[in-house]
Amino acid sequence: MAPIVVLGMIAAACGGDDEGGDGTTAESSAGSTGSTSGGTAGGTPVEGAEITIALGSEPTSLDPHIVDDGGERAINDNIYETLLTRTPEGELAAGLATELPTRVDDTTWEFTLREGVTFHNGDQFNAESVVATINRMVGLVERGETDNDGFYATLTGAEAVDETTVRITTNGPDGVLPARMYWLKQIPASEEETPDLSDAPVGTGPYTFVSRNQGVSIELEANGDYWGEAPAVTGVTYEFADDAATRLAGLKSGKYDVITNLAPQDVEQAPKYVTGKGQEHPILLLDADDGITADISVRKALNLAVDKDALANDLFGGFASVDAGQLLSESILGYNDTLTPYAYDPDEAKRLLEEAGVDGASIQLVGESGRWLKDRELLEAIAGYWSAVGLDVQLEVLEFGAYLDVLFDRENRADSIYVSSSNDLLDPERQLATYYEAGGIGSSNTNSEMADLIAAGRTELDEEARATMYQEAVKIAYDEALFVYLVNNEDIYGLAENVEFQPRVDSKLLVSAMSVTE
Amino acid sequence: MIGPPDDAPVLEVDHLQIDFVTRRGTVHAVRDVSFTIAHGETVGLVGESGSGKSVTAQALLGMIELPGKIVGGDVRWKGESLVHGPGVRRTIERVRGAEIAMVFQDPMTSLDPVFTIGSQIVEVLRRHRRLGRKAAKARAVELLDLVGIANPAARIKQYPFEMSGGMRQRVLIAMALACEPALLVADEPTTALDVTIQAQILELIAELQRELQLAVLLITHDLGVVAGVCDRVAVMYAGKIVEDAPAADLYAEPAHPYTAGLLGSTPRLDIVLDRLVAIEGAPPDLRLPPPGCAYATRCPHAVERCEAEQPSLERFVALPLAGEASEEDAVLAEDELDDPARTGRTVACFRADDLRRQRVSA
Amino acid sequence: MTSATSATSTTSTDPARTGRPVPSDELLVEVDRLSINFPVGRSGFWGQHQQWVHAVDDVSFGIRRGETLGLVGESGSGKTTIGRAILRRIEPSSGWIRFRGQYITDTKGEELRRLRQYMQLVFQDPYASLNPRMTVLQLVAEPLVVHGRAKSIDAARGDVVKLLGRCGLPEDAADRHPHAFSGGQRQRIGIARALALRPAFIVADEPVSALDVSVRAQVVNLLQDLQHELGLTYLFIAHDLSVVRHISHRIAILYAGKLVELADSDSVYESPRHPYTEALLSSVPIPDPPLQRARRRIVLQGEIPNPIHPPPGCRFQTRCPLAQDRCRHEAPPLEEKAPGHWAACFFR
Amino acid sequence: MSEANPRRAGATATDEFSARQQEVDEARASEEGQEGRPYELRAATQGIFGELRADKAGLLAAIFLTIVLIGAVFAPWLAPQGPVEGNPSTASIDPIWAGGTWAHVLGTDAQGYDVLSRLMYGARTTLLIGFAVVLIAGLFGVTLGLIAGYRGGRTDRWLMRWVDVQVAFPGLLIALIMIAVLGPSKTSLIFVLSFNGWMVYARMTRGVVLAAKERPYVEAAEMVGCRPRRVMFVHILPNLTSSLVTLAVLEFARIILAEATLSFLGLGLQFPEVSLGVMANGGRDSFFSLPRLAIIPGVVITLIVLAVNFLASWLRVVFDPQEREKRFAAGATTAATTVEGAAT
Amino acid sequence: MGRYLSQRLGQGIVVILGVTTLVFVVTRMIGDPVNFILPLSASEEQRAALRSDLGFDRSILSQFGSFLRDAVRLDFGNSTYFRNEDALDVVMRFLPKTLQLAAAGMVMALLLSVPLGAIAALRPGGLLDKFLVTLSLIGLATPQFFLGQVILLLTSVKFNLVQFGDGPWTHLIFPALTLALPAIGRLTMVTRSAMIDELNSQYVKAARAKGVAARRIVGVHALRNAAIPFVTLFGWEVIRALAGYTLVVEAVFDWPGLGDLAILAIRERDFFLIQTIVFIVAIMVVLINIAIDVAYKIVDPRVKL
């Protein structure tokens, strides 16, 4: 099961954006770290304002169940809603369901639905529509027609108890299910059989779909019948510009009001920018079983050799924080607050390498370029640090497909592989299963102790118990130096002078959270 | 302004000097050339390549361009300078194509290849005659008819590439005659043509000259070509005119050794010689023209003075051909000729008189 | 030289060689019913019609050893084509060429290369026909080297210098490049090069028409002197009747690919049989104004017919002042109108 | 780029002069002891410096290219640092004119690499690719062109159809696809650019050979009995040098641009290789914050290409006596008229 | 004419066949695209099914055969990246933007280079000539992407002049200018040298001797003749733009055209899309080549087709 989850996540990345993990909605317990700079924060909001948002990539489809890419989410998050939501701090909260679900048994969860909610096409939102949504997804997963199978492979079906009560079943104990329902977008019952919802997305959200000019733009307008608070911005146009410079140029020239993935070095250029602690954690997987990295002191040396602070402050311009010896953000279940980053100590690293007798040995470093923020630069910097402590670094910056081949080649692990891990559901399970757990599709170790802990956590329904298991697992990986821990970089949005927007921990680009001032 | 008297020359070339600047020195292409053309007169200008004859012709229409430059002398058309003076641009614009017209050596390249010949004739008429489109077209047809092109109405719609060389030369002549010029300058008009076509064109020029009372300046390297057409012939050598004489006299008794040499080295259809009399050597380098007579190095009659001093064009009086005349006769004949511009002969040779005497005594 | 002229004019050569063979030791070059067509562009909507230029049509003549045959015609008459065909530079479409009694029409490859030693070409353009990168020595010695007559360029120096001297070039000429020479001198170099292999037969393709008037005589004289000294045989191609008359023993006149008249040069001038020859003669201006003005001039109308679509019958009929109905259907054969004087006209 | 040759048809009085003058000039030149060398060589050796003095742009171009070439060839010895030496802590140091240090004259980039060092190594790679492509494409194209031109007939038709077909290929697009397949590396760049660039040599060579075959002196060589090989190598091929050199120089400029473009599109060389295009691509990310990182390599590429173009036009002049004459006349007469104007 | 056209069309077919074959072979060398299309979790059976669905399990020859068969019917298969949308539809959606850009750029090139070249040719060696020549050389020496970036920087950011991307026609100005500038440089040089040649030609001399006004000689006679070499080179520029440089300009300005699509298709290994793009571009190239010849016939009556 674990591989499936991971694959979904990678596919999410494949779908998307050239450099940022913009779409990777995750949440950070650090809460809202959004900060504003430049410009005036105040001003009277304008009623009925229309804005233009530049995204890094165009959604290939607007079917919320089939695709999973940043572009799709950026738009559909405004059209569709989910049973649960998260607070700005990342806590699960009521959404289309009026409260958090209750567990009926190990594999059944019951949701109570909000009344009086209608879809944009006039259909009623009710238990029937939830069942349709679940069934559609289950079918898509079975037929292998969705990029989202990693999120929903545990679902087996749903039944309506009454008009406002629905029960969702899983194929085993699944502590992650509430988080999954934070992710699954609700569609009208009438669309269960529709193979592709791309042409006319219909949801319950604050915005309705107006038009899509493929290759050029997508337009939404405020939903007058929205059950919740009416949004301040009444019209939004999305345009697509995969080049950061172009997006910035558009923002500066007034063509765009909001741009995503503002590059750290460009923040001063933007009229205004806000940041949110994202869920993106670039790390390096070290092959703990074979080759030069089989030696724990080498793995430690590789950690010690890298100046994480310089990466965070110089490479990411300060819009990143050094990882505390784990892939998990503070807000995530299982975060182990006893861990501290490996220090930057090149001398010690050199000493360890010499001790291990691999001074001057060659080491593979495999990565790719263009998908994630500063990926190539990060790789080059690491290659530089490692060279500085006397290693002969064989850096391979591969084309994405070739990179995936290396990443998933479990037979011949490369010495070190760059990945950028994110956490869409804001639940630790996926990351741990993918990279930590032995046998995980991206993992480079065979540590059974850690694997057992992670496997147990997966089916544990008690939050506290899960957290403890994960914290232990994370500690093992830290002690064993199974990864080179790097940084957690932030989402940066560029805003026009008169636009207000508070980024969310889960990186959702909600237009309803934006406003335009005079 | 009172116009020039009728017998005054329409064109005067007065001590014309033209230089060409090249990287290895200045070529003195035309060195002090003077001649005149009267109303309706046909003058031949004969010389080998590099003698400066074509350059001289171009100067008549103000067409010397860099790297060439008129550095001395004057060209006057009916008394107005075409070289300098305040209104010279205007004058040239008025005269060129309308009063003095030119026909070039190469009919294959002298027409714009991408326009019909009709439009190219009409262009001239509209420019100089301010004719309407229709009238100009009608006139173009007339002109083609005049130069002996059959079916002119159809021909004006043709492009130059659809015509033979002879035909094109006729078109060019028609174009030159479009504005009824007073002087036609024909620069080697037949060199590129076949012999039978050359005969046609020469015939045509002679005919037109008679009919239209044209003055013609015929430039050629072929003494034969001018013989049948011209009233007067000027021979150029190394940028200078060496001899200028009525055609009949020049051929009958060439006064300059170069003229004589040219005639001697040209094989004639009517006279078979065992051996041609060749002129040995080659023309001088015009960047460093010799201080004396340019022909001196090749001249069988050269004396010391020829190498040191430049002979100027002097009046030359030929002897009666009978050969019995004495020197007194010559003097007498000289007195009788008061109009050197028209009937007089001039020659630039110190030894012209000596040689004449030698011929007499021979 | 005068004797040579009279010899050829009295001994009649049968140009069409209808039956009666001429003693082979006398004829150096024989051309027999030579026709040459070139393919040119296509016509028709789909380009289905291959068009042919009928450059030379059924031409026969012979050249005797030591003789100069002048081949005269206007542009497009086929004179250059005939010259190149004899030198085997152009494939004949039909007909035969014999050289020293041997058929050479099918000679190819090495054999043809060896044949080149005996027949050479003097070019029209002395500027373009000498490789500007080579010295005069290299140019003139090249034929000797490629035919194995000299071991190397330098080994041939002595012979070359001697030859250059004979062609009237200065002693130091051998080591200079062609640029260093005037047109006339370059033509002398070209002649020296052609003579290097001591050929018996020279095709001179308008050798003086690109030269200045005063230099022409020098080259013509040189050609005559060399013929005298070396017993050369010339095919002298020209459009200029006056030079041809001066240098040739006999003259062949071509019109639109057809031989219209062939006779010794005096006869051609004095009693032309073909109306085209007459017109051609009268077109040549004579540098003598009274004479020139007094001459009866025949100015032909029109132009040489298109060689792609030659007119039926006599090719001259479109311009001929004598043309009658018969000429438009029937091509007049080349007939011996007087001893040694051949012409192709029904009426003369 | 191709500029039509000046027409030679339609000789005018001026041409008549220059022809004759040239004759005389050559006569004099050989009297001065210049004989014995092929004309063009002579022109080249005689004219290079004179021409350079006359052609200020050419002179500047030559100086600039010499500097670039030295910097590129000796980069490992001259460059202050390695091309990928540095880390984020030394990133974005300003260049010397903006208050930087002499240790990094042109500053450092976002990675902390020394820009000047990278420029030198980058130029080294870029020039190497340029030379290699010109050499490979040139050899291949010239060979095919020679075969086509000399053999003629069916061989010619087929080879030239091949050229026609390939010329009609959408070059950049094909190059991108091929590089995507072959993987971005120096070798594949060289291969792909050669694959896309040989046709122009083939066409030109064939054209020159065909034209040369029609020259009377080639016919003359065949007439005197030279074997085909000798005709080819002694009489026809030397005609090729001047146009080939000029073409190769211009192609070199084109290749530099092509390499930069491919690298810019992300399909160029990969770390740790650096070329000028790679630098330009690297500068793309921080174009607004550190425009110099894009502008420096961009300007250097522009200058190299510009200089190469000037060099080509200078070469044309060196190889073409007529062109030299024209240039001289233009210069001299303007000078002359100025003097005259001052006098009057 | 008929012969010519059939010849050119025949040649065009060979070109298209050659290009598509090359691209077909080359793309098949990239590797299995199935991994790109399917989610990574897809089972081996699913992969195999898709593989045989798309025909990747068959021999390359048989794949190529069916590709050609379908191509003749203008069926290029479905784009894998664009969720099974017909590849030709995708291309046709992006094509207009590229055509718009290319047309605007080429019109600019035409309108600027001809007068500039002609003006420079009036006094070769003069100050204005030197200035224009230098400018042209700089234009053709500047890498297009660099030019685009600088223009982007100056116009959109520093001076906030005009925007780009989708929108009113003014958005077209700067991308089109970027596309046009190198072409303007080259074409100005060509116009200039052709004009110099023409102005030195015998017929111009003859026209002057006829007294034809200088303006008419330059503007009518020389220009029309100079158009002959110009036409060919202009055609090449159009091809260059359509088949190459729009790619760069679109990348810099994020212009949603064929070039952007091509880069995307290559990056995403969307074989069917790549093939379709190349096919369409090749057809355009062939058509432009024929158009060049026809234009040739129009400006030069001597040309026979």
PDB file of N, CA, C and O in Angstrom, chain A residues 7 10 60 67 144 146-147 149 214-216 241-243 246 252-253 255 371 399 401 408, chain E residues 36 39-41 46 81 83 93 156-157 160 163-166 252-254 256 267-269:
ATOM      1  N   LEU A   7       3.454   6.823  -4.999  1.00  0.00           N
ATOM      2  CA  LEU A   7       3.349   7.043  -6.434  1.00  0.00           C
ATOM      3  C   LEU A   7       2.398   8.178  -6.728  1.00  0.00           C
ATOM      4  O   LEU A   7       2.629   8.998  -7.587  1.00  0.00           O
ATOM      5  N   ILE A  10       4.214  11.360  -6.220  1.00  0.00           N
ATOM      6  CA  ILE A  10       5.159  11.705  -7.278  1.00  0.00           C
ATOM      7  C   ILE A  10       4.412  12.166  -8.515  1.00  0.00           C
ATOM      8  O   ILE A  10       4.748  13.149  -9.153  1.00  0.00           O
ATOM      9  N   THR A  60      -3.883  20.488 -16.807  1.00  0.00           N
ATOM     10  CA  THR A  60      -4.132  19.763 -18.041  1.00  0.00           C
ATOM     11  C   THR A  60      -5.598  19.383 -18.134  1.00  0.00           C
ATOM     12  O   THR A  60      -6.134  19.144 -19.186  1.00  0.00           O
ATOM     13  N   VAL A  67      -7.023  14.372 -12.220  1.00  0.00           N
ATOM     14  CA  VAL A  67      -5.676  14.945 -12.170  1.00  0.00           C
ATOM     15  C   VAL A  67      -5.364  15.366 -10.749  1.00  0.00           C
ATOM     16  O   VAL A  67      -6.240  15.489  -9.891  1.00  0.00           O
ATOM     17  N   GLY A 144      -7.558   2.536 -12.643  1.00  0.00           N
ATOM     18  CA  GLY A 144      -6.241   3.159 -12.862  1.00  0.00           C
ATOM     19  C   GLY A 144      -6.350   4.428 -13.689  1.00  0.00           C
ATOM     20  O   GLY A 144      -5.460   4.756 -14.459  1.00  0.00           O
ATOM     21  N   THR A 146      -6.803   7.549 -12.493  1.00  0.00           N
ATOM     22  CA  THR A 146      -6.596   8.793 -11.746  1.00  0.00           C
ATOM     23  C   THR A 146      -5.166   8.904 -11.235  1.00  0.00           C
ATOM     24  O   THR A 146      -4.495   7.907 -10.993  1.00  0.00           O
ATOM     25  N   ASP A 147      -4.751  10.126 -11.115  1.00  0.00           N
ATOM     26  CA  ASP A 147      -3.447  10.381 -10.512  1.00  0.00           C
ATOM     27  C   ASP A 147      -3.551  10.301  -8.989  1.00  0.00           C
ATOM     28  O   ASP A 147      -2.555  10.349  -8.291  1.00  0.00           O
ATOM     29  N   ASP A 149      -4.739   7.978  -6.923  1.00  0.00           N
ATOM     30  CA  ASP A 149      -4.931   6.702  -6.250  1.00  0.00           C
ATOM     31  C   ASP A 149      -4.141   6.618  -4.947  1.00  0.00           C
ATOM     32  O   ASP A 149      -4.524   5.916  -4.025  1.00  0.00           O
ATOM     33  N   GLN A 214      -8.356  27.311 -23.364  1.00  0.00           N
ATOM     34  CA  GLN A 214      -7.191  26.465 -23.110  1.00  0.00           C
ATOM     35  C   GLN A 214      -5.914  27.038 -23.692  1.00  0.00           C
ATOM     36  O   GLN A 214      -5.895  27.544 -24.806  1.00  0.00           O
ATOM     37  N   GLY A 215      -4.899  26.964 -22.903  1.00  0.00           N
ATOM     38  CA  GLY A 215      -3.628  27.535 -23.328  1.00  0.00           C
ATOM     39  C   GLY A 215      -3.531  28.987 -22.956  1.00  0.00           C
ATOM     40  O   GLY A 215      -2.474  29.593 -23.040  1.00  0.00           O
ATOM     41  N   VAL A 216      -4.635  29.614 -22.554  1.00  0.00           N
ATOM     42  CA  VAL A 216      -4.610  31.043 -22.298  1.00  0.00           C
ATOM     43  C   VAL A 216      -5.099  31.390 -20.891  1.00  0.00           C
ATOM     44  O   VAL A 216      -4.340  31.920 -20.089  1.00  0.00           O
ATOM     45  N   ALA A 241       1.955  31.228 -16.676  1.00  0.00           N
ATOM     46  CA  ALA A 241       3.263  31.703 -17.129  1.00  0.00           C
ATOM     47  C   ALA A 241       4.299  30.851 -16.421  1.00  0.00           C
ATOM     48  O   ALA A 241       4.477  30.967 -15.211  1.00  0.00           O
ATOM     49  N   ASP A 242       4.946  29.967 -17.173  1.00  0.00           N
ATOM     50  CA  ASP A 242       5.829  29.043 -16.476  1.00  0.00           C
ATOM     51  C   ASP A 242       7.185  29.653 -16.158  1.00  0.00           C
ATOM     52  O   ASP A 242       7.984  29.066 -15.459  1.00  0.00           O
ATOM     53  N   ASP A 243       7.434  30.828 -16.672  1.00  0.00           N
ATOM     54  CA  ASP A 243       8.712  31.454 -16.378  1.00  0.00           C
ATOM     55  C   ASP A 243       8.545  32.460 -15.233  1.00  0.00           C
ATOM     56  O   ASP A 243       7.688  33.342 -15.289  1.00  0.00           O
ATOM     57  N   THR A 246       8.725  36.027 -16.182  1.00  0.00           N
ATOM     58  CA  THR A 246       7.554  36.530 -16.877  1.00  0.00           C
ATOM     59  C   THR A 246       6.436  36.849 -15.887  1.00  0.00           C
ATOM     60  O   THR A 246       5.743  37.844 -16.016  1.00  0.00           O
ATOM     61  N   LYS A 252       4.604  43.253 -12.079  1.00  0.00           N
ATOM     62  CA  LYS A 252       5.101  44.626 -12.001  1.00  0.00           C
ATOM     63  C   LYS A 252       4.373  45.538 -12.966  1.00  0.00           C
ATOM     64  O   LYS A 252       4.144  46.702 -12.694  1.00  0.00           O
ATOM     65  N   SER A 253       4.013  44.981 -14.114  1.00  0.00           N
ATOM     66  CA  SER A 253       3.370  45.838 -15.100  1.00  0.00           C
ATOM     67  C   SER A 253       1.872  45.965 -14.832  1.00  0.00           C
ATOM     68  O   SER A 253       1.185  46.635 -15.570  1.00  0.00           O
ATOM     69  N   LYS A 255      -0.341  43.597 -14.946  1.00  0.00           N
ATOM     70  CA  LYS A 255      -1.154  42.635 -15.649  1.00  0.00           C
ATOM     71  C   LYS A 255      -1.719  41.602 -14.684  1.00  0.00           C
ATOM     72  O   LYS A 255      -2.843  41.162 -14.837  1.00  0.00           O
ATOM     73  N   ARG A 371      11.820  21.126 -11.747  1.00  0.00           N
ATOM     74  CA  ARG A 371      10.505  20.841 -11.172  1.00  0.00           C
ATOM     75  C   ARG A 371      10.280  21.617  -9.893  1.00  0.00           C
ATOM     76  O   ARG A 371       9.176  22.008  -9.594  1.00  0.00           O
ATOM     77  N   GLU A 399      17.163  14.363 -16.805  1.00  0.00           N
ATOM     78  CA  GLU A 399      15.870  14.713 -17.347  1.00  0.00           C
ATOM     79  C   GLU A 399      14.842  13.975 -16.478  1.00  0.00           C
ATOM     80  O   GLU A 399      15.116  12.902 -15.942  1.00  0.00           O
ATOM     81  N   GLY A 401      12.193  12.094 -16.531  1.00  0.00           N
ATOM     82  CA  GLY A 401      11.859  10.672 -16.676  1.00  0.00           C
ATOM     83  C   GLY A 401      13.005   9.785 -16.229  1.00  0.00           C
ATOM     84  O   GLY A 401      12.829   8.810 -15.484  1.00  0.00           O
ATOM     85  N   PHE A 408      13.253   5.221  -8.527  1.00  0.00           N
ATOM     86  CA  PHE A 408      12.482   4.027  -8.206  1.00  0.00           C
ATOM     87  C   PHE A 408      13.219   2.730  -8.511  1.00  0.00           C
ATOM     88  O   PHE A 408      12.637   1.659  -8.454  1.00  0.00           O
TER      89      PHE A 408
ATOM     90  N   PHE E  36       5.295   7.695 -18.471  1.00  0.00           N
ATOM     91  CA  PHE E  36       4.955   9.098 -18.350  1.00  0.00           C
ATOM     92  C   PHE E  36       3.456   9.294 -18.315  1.00  0.00           C
ATOM     93  O   PHE E  36       2.950  10.239 -17.742  1.00  0.00           O
ATOM     94  N   PRO E  39      -0.080   6.801 -14.126  1.00  0.00           N
ATOM     95  CA  PRO E  39       0.413   7.103 -12.789  1.00  0.00           C
ATOM     96  C   PRO E  39       1.426   6.039 -12.389  1.00  0.00           C
ATOM     97  O   PRO E  39       1.372   4.907 -12.873  1.00  0.00           O
ATOM     98  N   LEU E  40       2.345   6.411 -11.560  1.00  0.00           N
ATOM     99  CA  LEU E  40       3.435   5.496 -11.256  1.00  0.00           C
ATOM    100  C   LEU E  40       2.945   4.226 -10.568  1.00  0.00           C
ATOM    101  O   LEU E  40       3.612   3.215 -10.548  1.00  0.00           O
ATOM    102  N   SER E  41       1.729   4.320 -10.012  1.00  0.00           N
ATOM    103  CA  SER E  41       1.232   3.162  -9.288  1.00  0.00           C
ATOM    104  C   SER E  41       0.663   2.110 -10.225  1.00  0.00           C
ATOM    105  O   SER E  41       0.333   1.023  -9.795  1.00  0.00           O
ATOM    106  N   GLN E  46      -1.536  -3.025 -16.413  1.00  0.00           N
ATOM    107  CA  GLN E  46      -2.072  -1.770 -16.954  1.00  0.00           C
ATOM    108  C   GLN E  46      -1.093  -1.169 -17.954  1.00  0.00           C
ATOM    109  O   GLN E  46      -1.471  -0.685 -19.005  1.00  0.00           O
ATOM    110  N   TYR E  81      -0.243  14.015 -22.729  1.00  0.00           N
ATOM    111  CA  TYR E  81      -0.186  15.025 -21.677  1.00  0.00           C
ATOM    112  C   TYR E  81      -1.534  15.713 -21.510  1.00  0.00           C
ATOM    113  O   TYR E  81      -1.982  15.941 -20.403  1.00  0.00           O
ATOM    114  N   ARG E  83      -4.433  14.768 -21.665  1.00  0.00           N
ATOM    115  CA  ARG E  83      -5.553  13.929 -21.273  1.00  0.00           C
ATOM    116  C   ARG E  83      -6.326  13.416 -22.454  1.00  0.00           C
ATOM    117  O   ARG E  83      -7.517  13.634 -22.584  1.00  0.00           O
ATOM    118  N   ARG E  93      -5.033  24.393 -31.547  1.00  0.00           N
ATOM    119  CA  ARG E  93      -5.398  25.378 -30.547  1.00  0.00           C
ATOM    120  C   ARG E  93      -4.237  26.342 -30.297  1.00  0.00           C
ATOM    121  O   ARG E  93      -4.441  27.532 -30.082  1.00  0.00           O
ATOM    122  N   SER E 156       8.455  45.956 -19.569  1.00  0.00           N
ATOM    123  CA  SER E 156       7.417  45.597 -18.609  1.00  0.00           C
ATOM    124  C   SER E 156       7.761  46.039 -17.216  1.00  0.00           C
ATOM    125  O   SER E 156       6.896  46.352 -16.433  1.00  0.00           O
ATOM    126  N   VAL E 157       9.019  46.024 -16.920  1.00  0.00           N
ATOM    127  CA  VAL E 157       9.367  46.220 -15.536  1.00  0.00           C
ATOM    128  C   VAL E 157       9.899  47.616 -15.272  1.00  0.00           C
ATOM    129  O   VAL E 157       9.381  48.344 -14.440  1.00  0.00           O
ATOM    130  N   ASN E 160       7.388  50.001 -17.512  1.00  0.00           N
ATOM    131  CA  ASN E 160       5.979  49.702 -17.423  1.00  0.00           C
ATOM    132  C   ASN E 160       5.222  50.183 -18.657  1.00  0.00           C
ATOM    133  O   ASN E 160       4.222  50.871 -18.579  1.00  0.00           O
ATOM    134  N   GLN E 163       2.088  45.666 -22.015  1.00  0.00           N
ATOM    135  CA  GLN E 163       2.075  44.309 -21.512  1.00  0.00           C
ATOM    136  C   GLN E 163       2.173  43.320 -22.647  1.00  0.00           C
ATOM    137  O   GLN E 163       2.221  43.681 -23.809  1.00  0.00           O
ATOM    138  N   PHE E 164       2.179  42.044 -22.277  1.00  0.00           N
ATOM    139  CA  PHE E 164       2.327  41.012 -23.279  1.00  0.00           C
ATOM    140  C   PHE E 164       1.439  39.859 -22.886  1.00  0.00           C
ATOM    141  O   PHE E 164       0.725  39.926 -21.882  1.00  0.00           O
ATOM    142  N   GLY E 165       1.502  38.826 -23.655  1.00  0.00           N
ATOM    143  CA  GLY E 165       0.639  37.683 -23.374  1.00  0.00           C
ATOM    144  C   GLY E 165      -0.717  37.910 -24.007  1.00  0.00           C
ATOM    145  O   GLY E 165      -0.873  38.759 -24.900  1.00  0.00           O
ATOM    146  N   ASP E 166      -1.709  37.169 -23.551  1.00  0.00           N
ATOM    147  CA  ASP E 166      -3.017  37.293 -24.157  1.00  0.00           C
ATOM    148  C   ASP E 166      -3.585  38.673 -23.850  1.00  0.00           C
ATOM    149  O   ASP E 166      -3.324  39.260 -22.820  1.00  0.00           O
ATOM    150  N   VAL E 252      10.458  33.003 -23.695  1.00  0.00           N
ATOM    151  CA  VAL E 252      10.804  34.183 -22.909  1.00  0.00           C
ATOM    152  C   VAL E 252       9.552  34.933 -22.467  1.00  0.00           C
ATOM    153  O   VAL E 252       9.428  35.337 -21.320  1.00  0.00           O
ATOM    154  N   PHE E 253       8.613  35.104 -23.380  1.00  0.00           N
ATOM    155  CA  PHE E 253       7.448  35.916 -23.064  1.00  0.00           C
ATOM    156  C   PHE E 253       6.259  35.084 -22.596  1.00  0.00           C
ATOM    157  O   PHE E 253       5.183  35.617 -22.408  1.00  0.00           O
ATOM    158  N   ASP E 254       6.484  33.789 -22.474  1.00  0.00           N
ATOM    159  CA  ASP E 254       5.392  32.919 -22.103  1.00  0.00           C
ATOM    160  C   ASP E 254       4.222  33.098 -23.036  1.00  0.00           C
ATOM    161  O   ASP E 254       3.077  33.260 -22.632  1.00  0.00           O
ATOM    162  N   PRO E 256       1.639  31.696 -25.354  1.00  0.00           N
ATOM    163  CA  PRO E 256       1.093  30.335 -25.410  1.00  0.00           C
ATOM    164  C   PRO E 256       0.953  29.827 -26.846  1.00  0.00           C
ATOM    165  O   PRO E 256      -0.150  29.649 -27.345  1.00  0.00           O
ATOM    166  N   ARG E 267       9.350  17.885 -23.114  1.00  0.00           N
ATOM    167  CA  ARG E 267       9.616  17.655 -21.710  1.00  0.00           C
ATOM    168  C   ARG E 267       8.754  16.528 -21.170  1.00  0.00           C
ATOM    169  O   ARG E 267       9.177  15.715 -20.371  1.00  0.00           O
ATOM    170  N   GLU E 268       7.517  16.484 -21.624  1.00  0.00           N
ATOM    171  CA  GLU E 268       6.597  15.484 -21.099  1.00  0.00           C
ATOM    172  C   GLU E 268       6.571  14.212 -21.929  1.00  0.00           C
ATOM    173  O   GLU E 268       5.731  13.347 -21.727  1.00  0.00           O
ATOM    174  N   ARG E 269       7.446  14.149 -22.914  1.00  0.00           N
ATOM    175  CA  ARG E 269       7.511  12.963 -23.770  1.00  0.00           C
ATOM    176  C   ARG E 269       6.152  12.633 -24.382  1.00  0.00           C
ATOM    177  O   ARG E 269       5.736  11.485 -24.409  1.00  0.00           O
TER     178      ARG E 269
END
